[in-house]
Coordinates of C-alpha atoms and ligand atoms in Angstrom, one line a residue:
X1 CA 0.0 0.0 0.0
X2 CA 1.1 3.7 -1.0
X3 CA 2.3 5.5 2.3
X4 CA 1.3 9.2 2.9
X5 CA 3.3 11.8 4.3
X6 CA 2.8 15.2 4.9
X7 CA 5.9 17.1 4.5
X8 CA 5.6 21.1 5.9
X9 CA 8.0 23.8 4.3
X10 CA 8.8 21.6 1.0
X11 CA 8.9 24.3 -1.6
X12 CA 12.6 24.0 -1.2
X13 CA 16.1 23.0 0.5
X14 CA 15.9 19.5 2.8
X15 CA 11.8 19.7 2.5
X16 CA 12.2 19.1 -1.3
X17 CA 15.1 16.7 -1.3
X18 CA 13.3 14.3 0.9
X19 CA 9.8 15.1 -1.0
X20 CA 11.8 13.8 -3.9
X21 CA 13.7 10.3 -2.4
X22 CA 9.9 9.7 -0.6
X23 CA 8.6 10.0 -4.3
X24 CA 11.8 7.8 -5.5
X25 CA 9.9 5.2 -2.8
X26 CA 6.7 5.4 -4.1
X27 CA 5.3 7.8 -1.3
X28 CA 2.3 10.0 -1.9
X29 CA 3.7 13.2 -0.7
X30 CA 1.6 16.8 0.4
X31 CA 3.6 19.4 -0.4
X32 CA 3.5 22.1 2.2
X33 CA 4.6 26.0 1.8
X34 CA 3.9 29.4 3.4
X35 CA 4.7 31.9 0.5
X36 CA 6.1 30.6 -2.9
X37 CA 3.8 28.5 -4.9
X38 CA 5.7 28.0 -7.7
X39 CA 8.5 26.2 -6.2
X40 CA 6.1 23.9 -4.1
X41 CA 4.6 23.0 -7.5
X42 CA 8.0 22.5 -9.2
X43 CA 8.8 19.8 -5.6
X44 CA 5.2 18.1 -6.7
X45 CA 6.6 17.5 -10.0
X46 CA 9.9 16.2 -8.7
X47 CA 8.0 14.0 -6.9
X48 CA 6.0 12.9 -9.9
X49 CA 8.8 12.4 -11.6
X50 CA 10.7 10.5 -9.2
X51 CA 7.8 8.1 -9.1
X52 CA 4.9 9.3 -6.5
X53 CA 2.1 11.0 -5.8
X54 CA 2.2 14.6 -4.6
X55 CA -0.3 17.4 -3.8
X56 CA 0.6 20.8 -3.1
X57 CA -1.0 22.0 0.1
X58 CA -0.3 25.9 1.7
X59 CA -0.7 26.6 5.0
X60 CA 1.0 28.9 7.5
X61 CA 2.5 26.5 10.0
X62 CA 1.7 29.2 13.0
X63 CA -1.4 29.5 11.6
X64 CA -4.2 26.9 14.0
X65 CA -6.2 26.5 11.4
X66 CA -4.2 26.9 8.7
X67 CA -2.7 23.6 10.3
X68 CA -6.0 21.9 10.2
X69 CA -6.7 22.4 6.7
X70 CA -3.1 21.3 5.7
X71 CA -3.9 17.7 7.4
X72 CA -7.4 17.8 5.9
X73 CA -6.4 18.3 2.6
X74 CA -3.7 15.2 2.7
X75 CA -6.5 13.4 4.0
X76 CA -8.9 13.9 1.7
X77 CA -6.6 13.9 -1.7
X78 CA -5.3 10.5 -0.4
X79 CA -7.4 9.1 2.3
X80 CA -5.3 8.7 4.7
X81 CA -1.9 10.1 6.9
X82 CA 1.1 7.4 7.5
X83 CA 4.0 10.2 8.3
X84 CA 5.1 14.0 9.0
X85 CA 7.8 15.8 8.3
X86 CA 7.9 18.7 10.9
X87 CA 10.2 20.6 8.8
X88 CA 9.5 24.4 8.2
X89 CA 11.4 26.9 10.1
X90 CA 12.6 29.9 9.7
X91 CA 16.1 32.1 11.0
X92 CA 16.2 35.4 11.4
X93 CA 19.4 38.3 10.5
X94 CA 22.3 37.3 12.2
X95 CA 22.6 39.5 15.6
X96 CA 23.0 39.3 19.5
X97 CA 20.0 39.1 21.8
X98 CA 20.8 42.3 23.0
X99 CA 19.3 44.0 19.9
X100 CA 16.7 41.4 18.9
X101 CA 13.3 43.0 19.5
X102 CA 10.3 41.2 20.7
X103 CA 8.8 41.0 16.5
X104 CA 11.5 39.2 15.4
X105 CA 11.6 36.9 18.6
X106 CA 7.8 36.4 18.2
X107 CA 8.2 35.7 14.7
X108 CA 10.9 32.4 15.0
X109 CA 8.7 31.3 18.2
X110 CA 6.0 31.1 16.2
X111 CA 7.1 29.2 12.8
X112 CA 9.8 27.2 14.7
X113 CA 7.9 26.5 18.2
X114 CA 4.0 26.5 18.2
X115 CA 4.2 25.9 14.4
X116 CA 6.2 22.6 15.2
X117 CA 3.7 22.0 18.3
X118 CA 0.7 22.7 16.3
X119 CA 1.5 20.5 13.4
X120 CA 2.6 17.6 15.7
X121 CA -0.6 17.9 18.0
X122 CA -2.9 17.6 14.4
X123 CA -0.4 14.2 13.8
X124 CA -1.3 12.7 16.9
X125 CA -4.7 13.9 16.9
X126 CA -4.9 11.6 13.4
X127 CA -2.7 9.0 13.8
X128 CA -2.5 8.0 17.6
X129 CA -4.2 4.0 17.7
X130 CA -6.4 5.2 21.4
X131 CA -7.4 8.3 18.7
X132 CA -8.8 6.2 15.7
X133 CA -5.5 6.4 14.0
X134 CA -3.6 3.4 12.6
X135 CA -0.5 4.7 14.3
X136 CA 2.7 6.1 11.9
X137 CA 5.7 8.1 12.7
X138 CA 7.1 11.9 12.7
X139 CA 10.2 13.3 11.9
X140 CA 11.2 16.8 13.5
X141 CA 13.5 19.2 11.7
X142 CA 15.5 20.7 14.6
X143 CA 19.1 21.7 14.3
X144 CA 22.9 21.2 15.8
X145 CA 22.0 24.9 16.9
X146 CA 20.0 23.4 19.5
X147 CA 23.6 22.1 21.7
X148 CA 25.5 24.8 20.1
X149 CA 23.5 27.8 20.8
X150 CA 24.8 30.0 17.7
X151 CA 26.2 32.8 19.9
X152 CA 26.6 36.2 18.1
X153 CA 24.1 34.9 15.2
X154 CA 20.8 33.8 16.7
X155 CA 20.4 32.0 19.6
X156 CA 16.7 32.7 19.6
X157 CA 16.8 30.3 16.6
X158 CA 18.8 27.9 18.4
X159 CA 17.0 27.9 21.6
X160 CA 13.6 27.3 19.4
X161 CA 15.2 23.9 18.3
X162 CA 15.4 23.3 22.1
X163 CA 12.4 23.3 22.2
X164 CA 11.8 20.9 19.6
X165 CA 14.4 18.1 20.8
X166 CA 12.4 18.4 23.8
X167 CA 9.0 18.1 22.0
X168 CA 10.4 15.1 20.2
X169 CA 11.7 13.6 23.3
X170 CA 8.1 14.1 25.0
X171 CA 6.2 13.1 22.4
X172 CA 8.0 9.5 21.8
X173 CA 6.8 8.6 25.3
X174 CA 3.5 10.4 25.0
X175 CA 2.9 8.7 21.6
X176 CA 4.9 5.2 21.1
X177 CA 2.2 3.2 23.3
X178 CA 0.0 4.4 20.5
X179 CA 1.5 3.4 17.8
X180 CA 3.6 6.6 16.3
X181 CA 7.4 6.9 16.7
X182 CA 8.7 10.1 17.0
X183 CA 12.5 11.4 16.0
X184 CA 14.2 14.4 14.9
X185 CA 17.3 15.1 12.9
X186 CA 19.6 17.6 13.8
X187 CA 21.3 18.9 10.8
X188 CA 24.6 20.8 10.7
X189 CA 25.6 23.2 8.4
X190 CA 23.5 22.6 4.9
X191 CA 23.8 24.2 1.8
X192 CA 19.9 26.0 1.3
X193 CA 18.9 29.1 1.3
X194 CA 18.3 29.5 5.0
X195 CA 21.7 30.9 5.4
X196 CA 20.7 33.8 3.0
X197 CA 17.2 34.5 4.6
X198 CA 19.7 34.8 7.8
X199 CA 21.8 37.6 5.5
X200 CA 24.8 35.3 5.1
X201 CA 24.3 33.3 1.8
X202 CA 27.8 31.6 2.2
X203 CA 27.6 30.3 5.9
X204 CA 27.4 27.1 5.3
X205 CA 30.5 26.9 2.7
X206 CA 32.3 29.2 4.7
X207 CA 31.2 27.1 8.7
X208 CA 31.4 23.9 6.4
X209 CA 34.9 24.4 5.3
X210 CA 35.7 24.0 9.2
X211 CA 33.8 21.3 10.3
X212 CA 35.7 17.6 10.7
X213 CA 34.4 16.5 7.3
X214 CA 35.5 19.7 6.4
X215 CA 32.5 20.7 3.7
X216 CA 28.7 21.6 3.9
X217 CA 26.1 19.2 3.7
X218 CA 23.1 18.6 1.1
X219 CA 19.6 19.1 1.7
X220 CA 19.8 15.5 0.1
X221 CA 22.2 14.0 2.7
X222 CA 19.9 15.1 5.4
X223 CA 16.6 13.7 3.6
X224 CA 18.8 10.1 3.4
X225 CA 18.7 10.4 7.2
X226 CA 15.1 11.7 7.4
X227 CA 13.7 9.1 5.7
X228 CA 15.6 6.2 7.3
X229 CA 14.0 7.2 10.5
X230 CA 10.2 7.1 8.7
X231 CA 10.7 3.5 7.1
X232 CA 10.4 0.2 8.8
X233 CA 13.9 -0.5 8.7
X234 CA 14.3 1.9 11.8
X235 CA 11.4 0.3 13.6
X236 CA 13.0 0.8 17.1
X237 CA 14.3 3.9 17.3
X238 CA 12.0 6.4 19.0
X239 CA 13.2 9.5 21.2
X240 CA 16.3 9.8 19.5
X241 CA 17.7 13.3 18.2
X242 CA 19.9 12.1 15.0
X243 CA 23.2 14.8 14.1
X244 CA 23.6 15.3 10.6
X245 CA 26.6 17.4 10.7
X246 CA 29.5 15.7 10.3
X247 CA 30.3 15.6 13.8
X248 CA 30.1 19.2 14.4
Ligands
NAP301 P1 14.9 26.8 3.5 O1 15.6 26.4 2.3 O2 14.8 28.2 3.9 O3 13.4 26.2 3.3 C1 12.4 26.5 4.3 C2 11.1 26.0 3.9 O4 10.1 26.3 4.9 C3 10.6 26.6 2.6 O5 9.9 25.6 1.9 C4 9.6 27.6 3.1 O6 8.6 27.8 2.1 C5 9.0 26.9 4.3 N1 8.4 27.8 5.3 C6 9.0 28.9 5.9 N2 8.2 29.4 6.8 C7 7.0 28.7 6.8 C8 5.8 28.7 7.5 N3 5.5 29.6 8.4 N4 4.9 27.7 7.2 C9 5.1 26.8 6.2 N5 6.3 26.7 5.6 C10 7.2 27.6 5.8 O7 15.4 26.0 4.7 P2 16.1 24.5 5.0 O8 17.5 24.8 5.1 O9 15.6 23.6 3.9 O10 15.5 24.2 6.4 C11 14.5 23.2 6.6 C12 14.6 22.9 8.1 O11 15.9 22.5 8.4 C13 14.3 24.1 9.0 O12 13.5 23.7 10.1 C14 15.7 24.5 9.5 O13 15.6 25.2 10.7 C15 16.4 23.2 9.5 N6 17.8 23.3 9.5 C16 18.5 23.7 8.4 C17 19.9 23.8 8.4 C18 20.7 24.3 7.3 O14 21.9 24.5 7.4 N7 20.1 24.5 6.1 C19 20.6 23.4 9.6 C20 19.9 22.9 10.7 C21 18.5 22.8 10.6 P3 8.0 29.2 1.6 O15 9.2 30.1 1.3 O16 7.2 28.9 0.4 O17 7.2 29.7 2.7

């Protein structure tokens, strides 16, 4: 049987790259984004291409209902939910806490912390076995920020993938009696476009260069480790916070 996913913040970067190998496995793949609809639609024909199923779906992670109607969609353009991919998030200009003002703090507390919450509560909600659900598993997007703390760049960003290792560590006990595993990766320095939204479009070549493999990562070498933790083949791993960043 086809297995569903629901992938938020795939218009580009690691969201695409493991919209693309789940489509390479015959996944049927919703396509989340916030703002460019164009590049979600060019991910749903990578998909496609690669050999699944995909359906564009937008939605405002921060957004309650915006969450809802994401999940609703999946559901009803393939009847069913298997997996999520908690993977939007957002960094703001590099700066210290000193000058960050409450806007911008707001802001990456709400994509990267009740945006995370909100989508992994509408998960449970459908696939939790005491809920009606046929169990499944998530996958959080956190960050090696979260045991670094990226001093002098954004440790509000950091300290919101905190809070999602802790989610994910919750949430495995709250949720494996009922059927859904629950992991995150912790990716290191990747080559996206994250770095440029954060004003420094060559971080991660210039951080990467430094690192003990002594290069940036892919978005593609994170989805490898993404969708390792959603197939069978890691069955018994829950709770576990998996670095991607070559031992950064
Ligand atoms: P990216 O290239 O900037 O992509 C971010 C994606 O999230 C885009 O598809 C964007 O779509 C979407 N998005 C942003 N805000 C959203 C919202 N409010 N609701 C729904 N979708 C939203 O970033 P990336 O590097 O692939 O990052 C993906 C995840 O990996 C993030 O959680 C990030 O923190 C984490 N991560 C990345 C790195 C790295 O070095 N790249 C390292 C550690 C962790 P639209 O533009 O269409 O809204």
């Amino acid at each position: 049987m086809t297995k569903v996913v629901l992938i938020t913040g795939a218009s580009r970067g690691i969201g695409r790259a493991t919209a693309r190998l789940l489509g390479a496995r015959g996944w049927s793949v919703g396509v989340n984004y916030a703002h460019n609809e164009a590049a979600a639609r060019e991910t749903a024909a990578e998909v496609g291409r690669a050999g699944g199923h995909a359906r564009v779906i937008p939605g405002d992670v921060a957004d309650e209902s915006a969450v809802i109607a994401m999940f609703d969609s999946l559901v009803h353009a393939f009847g069913r939910i298997d997996a999520v991919v908690n993977n939007a998030g957002i960094v703001a200009p590099s700066m210290q806490v000193a000058d960050m003002d409450a806007d911008r703090l707001r802001r990456v507390f709400d994509v990267n912390v009740l945006g995370a919450f909100l989508v992994a509560r509408e998960a449970a909600r459908r696939m939790a076995k005491d809920r009606g659900g046929d169990g499944g598993v998530i996958v959080n997007v956190s960050s090696a920020a979260s045991r670094l703390g990226s001093p002098n760049e954004y440790v509000d960003y950091a300290s919101s993938k905190g809070a999602v290792d802790t989610m994910t560590i919750g949430l495995a006990k709250e949720l494996g009696p009922q059927g859904v595993r629950v992991n995150a990766v912790r990716p290191g320095l990747i080559d996206t476009e994250i770095h440029a939204s954060g004003g420094r479009p060559d971080r991660a070549a210039v951080l990467g260069a430094q690192t003990p493999l002594g290069r940036a990562g892919s978005a593609d070498e994170v989805a490898e480790a993404i969708v390792w933790l959603l197939s069978d083949a890691a069955s018994y791993v829950n709770g576990a916070l998996l670095d991607v960043s070559a031992g950064r």
